[in-house]
mmCIF file of N, CA and C in Angstrom:
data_model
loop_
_atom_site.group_PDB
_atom_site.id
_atom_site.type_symbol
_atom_site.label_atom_id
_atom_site.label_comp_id
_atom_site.label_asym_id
_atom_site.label_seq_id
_atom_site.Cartn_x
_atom_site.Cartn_y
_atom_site.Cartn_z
ATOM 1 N N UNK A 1 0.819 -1.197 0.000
ATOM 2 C CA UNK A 1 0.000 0.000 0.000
ATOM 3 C C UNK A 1 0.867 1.267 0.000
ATOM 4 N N UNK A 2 2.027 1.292 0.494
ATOM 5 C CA UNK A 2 3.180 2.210 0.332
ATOM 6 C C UNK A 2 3.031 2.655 -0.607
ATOM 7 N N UNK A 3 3.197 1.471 -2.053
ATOM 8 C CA UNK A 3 3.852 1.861 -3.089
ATOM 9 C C UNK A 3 2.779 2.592 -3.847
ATOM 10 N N UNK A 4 1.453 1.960 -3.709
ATOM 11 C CA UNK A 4 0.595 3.025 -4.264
ATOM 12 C C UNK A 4 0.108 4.350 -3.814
ATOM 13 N N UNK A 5 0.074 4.612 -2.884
ATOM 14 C CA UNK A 5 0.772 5.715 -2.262
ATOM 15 C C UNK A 5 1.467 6.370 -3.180
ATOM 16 N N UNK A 6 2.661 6.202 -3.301
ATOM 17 C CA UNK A 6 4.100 6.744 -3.903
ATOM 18 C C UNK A 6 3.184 6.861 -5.472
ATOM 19 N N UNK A 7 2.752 5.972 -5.999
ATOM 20 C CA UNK A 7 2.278 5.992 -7.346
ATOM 21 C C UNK A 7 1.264 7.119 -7.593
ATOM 22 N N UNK A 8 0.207 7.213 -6.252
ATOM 23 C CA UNK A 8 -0.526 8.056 -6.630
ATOM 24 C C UNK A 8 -0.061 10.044 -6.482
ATOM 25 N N UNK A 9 1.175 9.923 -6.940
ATOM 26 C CA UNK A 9 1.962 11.133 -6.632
ATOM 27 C C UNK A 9 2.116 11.725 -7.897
ATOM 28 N N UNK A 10 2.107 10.600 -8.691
ATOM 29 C CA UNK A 10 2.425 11.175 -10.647
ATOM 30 C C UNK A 10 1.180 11.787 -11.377
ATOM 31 N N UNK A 11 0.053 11.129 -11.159
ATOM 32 C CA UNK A 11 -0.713 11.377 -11.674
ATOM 33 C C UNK A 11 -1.622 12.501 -10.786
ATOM 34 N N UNK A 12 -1.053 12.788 -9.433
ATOM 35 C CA UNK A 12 -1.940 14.181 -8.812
ATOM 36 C C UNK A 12 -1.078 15.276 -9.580
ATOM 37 N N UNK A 13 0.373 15.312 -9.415
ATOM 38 C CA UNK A 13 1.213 16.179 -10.566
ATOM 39 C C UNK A 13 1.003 16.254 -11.908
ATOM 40 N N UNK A 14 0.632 15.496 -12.217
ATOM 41 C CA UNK A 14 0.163 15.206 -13.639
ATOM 42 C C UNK A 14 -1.318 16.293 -14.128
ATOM 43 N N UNK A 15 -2.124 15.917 -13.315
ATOM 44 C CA UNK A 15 -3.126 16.559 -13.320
ATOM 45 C C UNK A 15 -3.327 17.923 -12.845
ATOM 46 N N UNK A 16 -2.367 18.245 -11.835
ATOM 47 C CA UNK A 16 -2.214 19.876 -11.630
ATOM 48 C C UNK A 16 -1.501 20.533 -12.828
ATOM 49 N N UNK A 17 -0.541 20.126 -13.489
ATOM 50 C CA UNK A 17 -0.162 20.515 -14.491
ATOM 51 C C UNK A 17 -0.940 20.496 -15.895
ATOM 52 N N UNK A 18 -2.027 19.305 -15.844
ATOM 53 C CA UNK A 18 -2.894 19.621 -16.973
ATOM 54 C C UNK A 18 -3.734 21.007 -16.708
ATOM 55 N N UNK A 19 -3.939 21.251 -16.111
ATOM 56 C CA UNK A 19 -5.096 22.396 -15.253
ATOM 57 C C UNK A 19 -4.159 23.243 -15.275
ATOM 58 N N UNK A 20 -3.428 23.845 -14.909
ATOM 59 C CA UNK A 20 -2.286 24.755 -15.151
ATOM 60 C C UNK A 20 -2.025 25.793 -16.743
ATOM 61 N N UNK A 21 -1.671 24.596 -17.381
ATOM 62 C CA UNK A 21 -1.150 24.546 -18.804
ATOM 63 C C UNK A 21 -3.011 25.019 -19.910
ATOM 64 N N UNK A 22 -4.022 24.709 -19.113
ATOM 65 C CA UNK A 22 -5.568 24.675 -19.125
ATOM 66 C C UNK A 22 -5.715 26.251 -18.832
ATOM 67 N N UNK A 23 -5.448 26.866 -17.783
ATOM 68 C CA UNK A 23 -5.878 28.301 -17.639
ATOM 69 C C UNK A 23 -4.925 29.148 -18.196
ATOM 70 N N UNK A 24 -3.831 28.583 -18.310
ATOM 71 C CA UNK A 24 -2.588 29.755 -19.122
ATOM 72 C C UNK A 24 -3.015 29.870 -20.096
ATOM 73 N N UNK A 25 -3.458 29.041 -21.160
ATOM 74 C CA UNK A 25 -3.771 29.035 -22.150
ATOM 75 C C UNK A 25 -5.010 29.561 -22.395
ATOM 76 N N UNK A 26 -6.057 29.424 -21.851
ATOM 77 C CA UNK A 26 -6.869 30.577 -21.733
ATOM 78 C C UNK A 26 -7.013 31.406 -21.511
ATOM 79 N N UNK A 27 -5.972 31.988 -20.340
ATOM 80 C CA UNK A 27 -5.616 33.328 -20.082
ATOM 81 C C UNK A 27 -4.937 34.045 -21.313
ATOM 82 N N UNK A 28 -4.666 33.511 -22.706
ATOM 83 C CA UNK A 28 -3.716 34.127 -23.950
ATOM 84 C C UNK A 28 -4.562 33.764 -24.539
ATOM 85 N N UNK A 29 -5.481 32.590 -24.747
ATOM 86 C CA UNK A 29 -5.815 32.943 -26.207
ATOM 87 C C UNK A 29 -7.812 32.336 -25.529
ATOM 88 N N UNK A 30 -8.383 33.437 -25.018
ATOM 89 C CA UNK A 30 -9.851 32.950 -24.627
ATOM 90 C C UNK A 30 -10.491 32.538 -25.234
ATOM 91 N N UNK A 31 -10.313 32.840 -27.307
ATOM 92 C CA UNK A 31 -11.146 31.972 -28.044
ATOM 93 C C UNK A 31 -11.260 30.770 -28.156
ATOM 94 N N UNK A 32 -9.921 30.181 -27.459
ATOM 95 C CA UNK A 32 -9.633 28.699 -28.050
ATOM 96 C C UNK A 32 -10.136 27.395 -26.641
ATOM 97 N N UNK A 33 -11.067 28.305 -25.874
ATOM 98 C CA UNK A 33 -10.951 27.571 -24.778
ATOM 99 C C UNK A 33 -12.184 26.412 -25.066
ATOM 100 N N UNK A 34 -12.620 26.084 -25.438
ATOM 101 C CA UNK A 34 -13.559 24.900 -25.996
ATOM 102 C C UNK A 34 -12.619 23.690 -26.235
ATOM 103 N N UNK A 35 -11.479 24.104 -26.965
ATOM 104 C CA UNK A 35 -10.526 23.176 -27.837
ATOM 105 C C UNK A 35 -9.482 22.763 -26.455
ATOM 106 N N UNK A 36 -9.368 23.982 -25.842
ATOM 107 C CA UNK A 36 -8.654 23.278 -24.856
ATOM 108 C C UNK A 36 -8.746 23.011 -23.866
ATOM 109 N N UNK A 37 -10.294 22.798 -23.694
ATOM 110 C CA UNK A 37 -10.925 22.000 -22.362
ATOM 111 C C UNK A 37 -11.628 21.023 -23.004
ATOM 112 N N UNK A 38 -11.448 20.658 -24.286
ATOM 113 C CA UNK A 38 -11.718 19.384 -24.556
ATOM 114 C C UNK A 38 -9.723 18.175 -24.170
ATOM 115 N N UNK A 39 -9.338 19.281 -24.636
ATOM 116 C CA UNK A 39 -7.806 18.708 -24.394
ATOM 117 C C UNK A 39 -7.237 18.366 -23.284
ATOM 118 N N UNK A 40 -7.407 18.987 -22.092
ATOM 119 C CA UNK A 40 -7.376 19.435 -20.862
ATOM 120 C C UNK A 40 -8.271 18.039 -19.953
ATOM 121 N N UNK A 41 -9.382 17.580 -20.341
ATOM 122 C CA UNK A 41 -10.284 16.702 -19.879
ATOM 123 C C UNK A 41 -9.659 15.280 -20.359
ATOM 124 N N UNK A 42 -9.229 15.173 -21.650
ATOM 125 C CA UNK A 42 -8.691 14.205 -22.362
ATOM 126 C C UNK A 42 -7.453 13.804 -21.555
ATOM 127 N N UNK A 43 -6.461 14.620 -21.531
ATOM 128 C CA UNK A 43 -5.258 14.681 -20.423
ATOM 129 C C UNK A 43 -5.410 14.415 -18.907
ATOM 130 N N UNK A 44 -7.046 14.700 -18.270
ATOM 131 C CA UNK A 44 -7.301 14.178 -17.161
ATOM 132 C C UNK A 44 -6.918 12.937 -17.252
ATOM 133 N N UNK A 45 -8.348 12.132 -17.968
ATOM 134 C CA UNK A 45 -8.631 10.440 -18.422
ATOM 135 C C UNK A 45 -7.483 10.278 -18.307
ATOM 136 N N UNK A 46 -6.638 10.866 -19.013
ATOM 137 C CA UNK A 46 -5.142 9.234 -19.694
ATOM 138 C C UNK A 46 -4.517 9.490 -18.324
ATOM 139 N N UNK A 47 -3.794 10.699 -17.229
ATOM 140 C CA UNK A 47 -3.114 10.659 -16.339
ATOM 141 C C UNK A 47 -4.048 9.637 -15.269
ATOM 142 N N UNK A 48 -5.317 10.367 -15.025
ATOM 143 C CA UNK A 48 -6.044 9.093 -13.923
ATOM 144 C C UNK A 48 -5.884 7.909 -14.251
ATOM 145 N N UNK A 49 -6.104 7.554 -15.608
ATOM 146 C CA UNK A 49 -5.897 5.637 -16.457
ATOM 147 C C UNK A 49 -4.756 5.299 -15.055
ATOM 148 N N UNK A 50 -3.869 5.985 -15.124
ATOM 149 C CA UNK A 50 -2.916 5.026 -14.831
ATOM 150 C C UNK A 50 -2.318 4.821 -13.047
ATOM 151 N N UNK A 51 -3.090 5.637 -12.549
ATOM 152 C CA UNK A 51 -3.681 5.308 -11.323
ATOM 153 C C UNK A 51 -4.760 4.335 -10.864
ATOM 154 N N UNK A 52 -6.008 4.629 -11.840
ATOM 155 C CA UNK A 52 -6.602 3.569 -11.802
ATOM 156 C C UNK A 52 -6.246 1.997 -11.576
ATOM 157 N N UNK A 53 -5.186 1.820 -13.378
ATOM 158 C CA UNK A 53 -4.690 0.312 -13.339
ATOM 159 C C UNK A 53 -3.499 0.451 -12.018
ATOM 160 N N UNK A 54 -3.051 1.456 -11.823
ATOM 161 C CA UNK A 54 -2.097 0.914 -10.435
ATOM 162 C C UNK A 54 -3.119 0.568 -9.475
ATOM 163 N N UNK A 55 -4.314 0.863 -8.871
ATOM 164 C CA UNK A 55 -5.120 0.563 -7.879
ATOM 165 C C UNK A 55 -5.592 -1.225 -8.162
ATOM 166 N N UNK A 56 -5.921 -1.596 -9.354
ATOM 167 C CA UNK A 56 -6.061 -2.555 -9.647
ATOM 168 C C UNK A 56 -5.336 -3.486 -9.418
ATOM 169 N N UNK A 57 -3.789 -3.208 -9.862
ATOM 170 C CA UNK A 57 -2.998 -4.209 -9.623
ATOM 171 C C UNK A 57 -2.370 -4.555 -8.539
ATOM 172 N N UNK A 58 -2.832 -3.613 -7.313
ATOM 173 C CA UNK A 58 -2.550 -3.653 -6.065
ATOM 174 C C UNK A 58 -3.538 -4.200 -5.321
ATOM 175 N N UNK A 59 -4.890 -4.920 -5.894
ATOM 176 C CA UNK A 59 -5.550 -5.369 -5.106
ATOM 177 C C UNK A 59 -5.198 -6.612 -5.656
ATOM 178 N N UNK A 60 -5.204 -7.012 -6.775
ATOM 179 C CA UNK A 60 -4.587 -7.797 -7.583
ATOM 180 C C UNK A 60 -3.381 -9.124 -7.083
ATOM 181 N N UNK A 61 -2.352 -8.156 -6.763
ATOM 182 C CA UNK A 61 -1.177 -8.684 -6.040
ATOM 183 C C UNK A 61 -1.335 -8.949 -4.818
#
């Protein structure tokens, strides 16, 4: 349980930085914010994915 722990550290960074990279970019270009909160949401999914399968494989093991 440590280790997922430790695992679930990439993908909370992961995801502050999608959100980050999400309002900068709207803060420069406000037209494009549709496109990049479709992008932004997309980049959620795949960083959580892989928390998810770590939770899995820790009940798993």
């Amino acid at each position: 349980m440590i280790g997922l722990g430790l695992a679930a550290i990439g993908p909370g960074i992961a995801v502050g930085l999608i959100f980050a990279a999400l309002v900068s970019g709207v803060a420069r270009q406000p037209e494009a914010q549709g496109t990049l909160r479709q992008l932004a949401i997309l980049g959620f999914v795949l960083a959580e994915q892989f928390f998810i399968i770590g939770l899995a494989l820790a009940f798993v093991l």
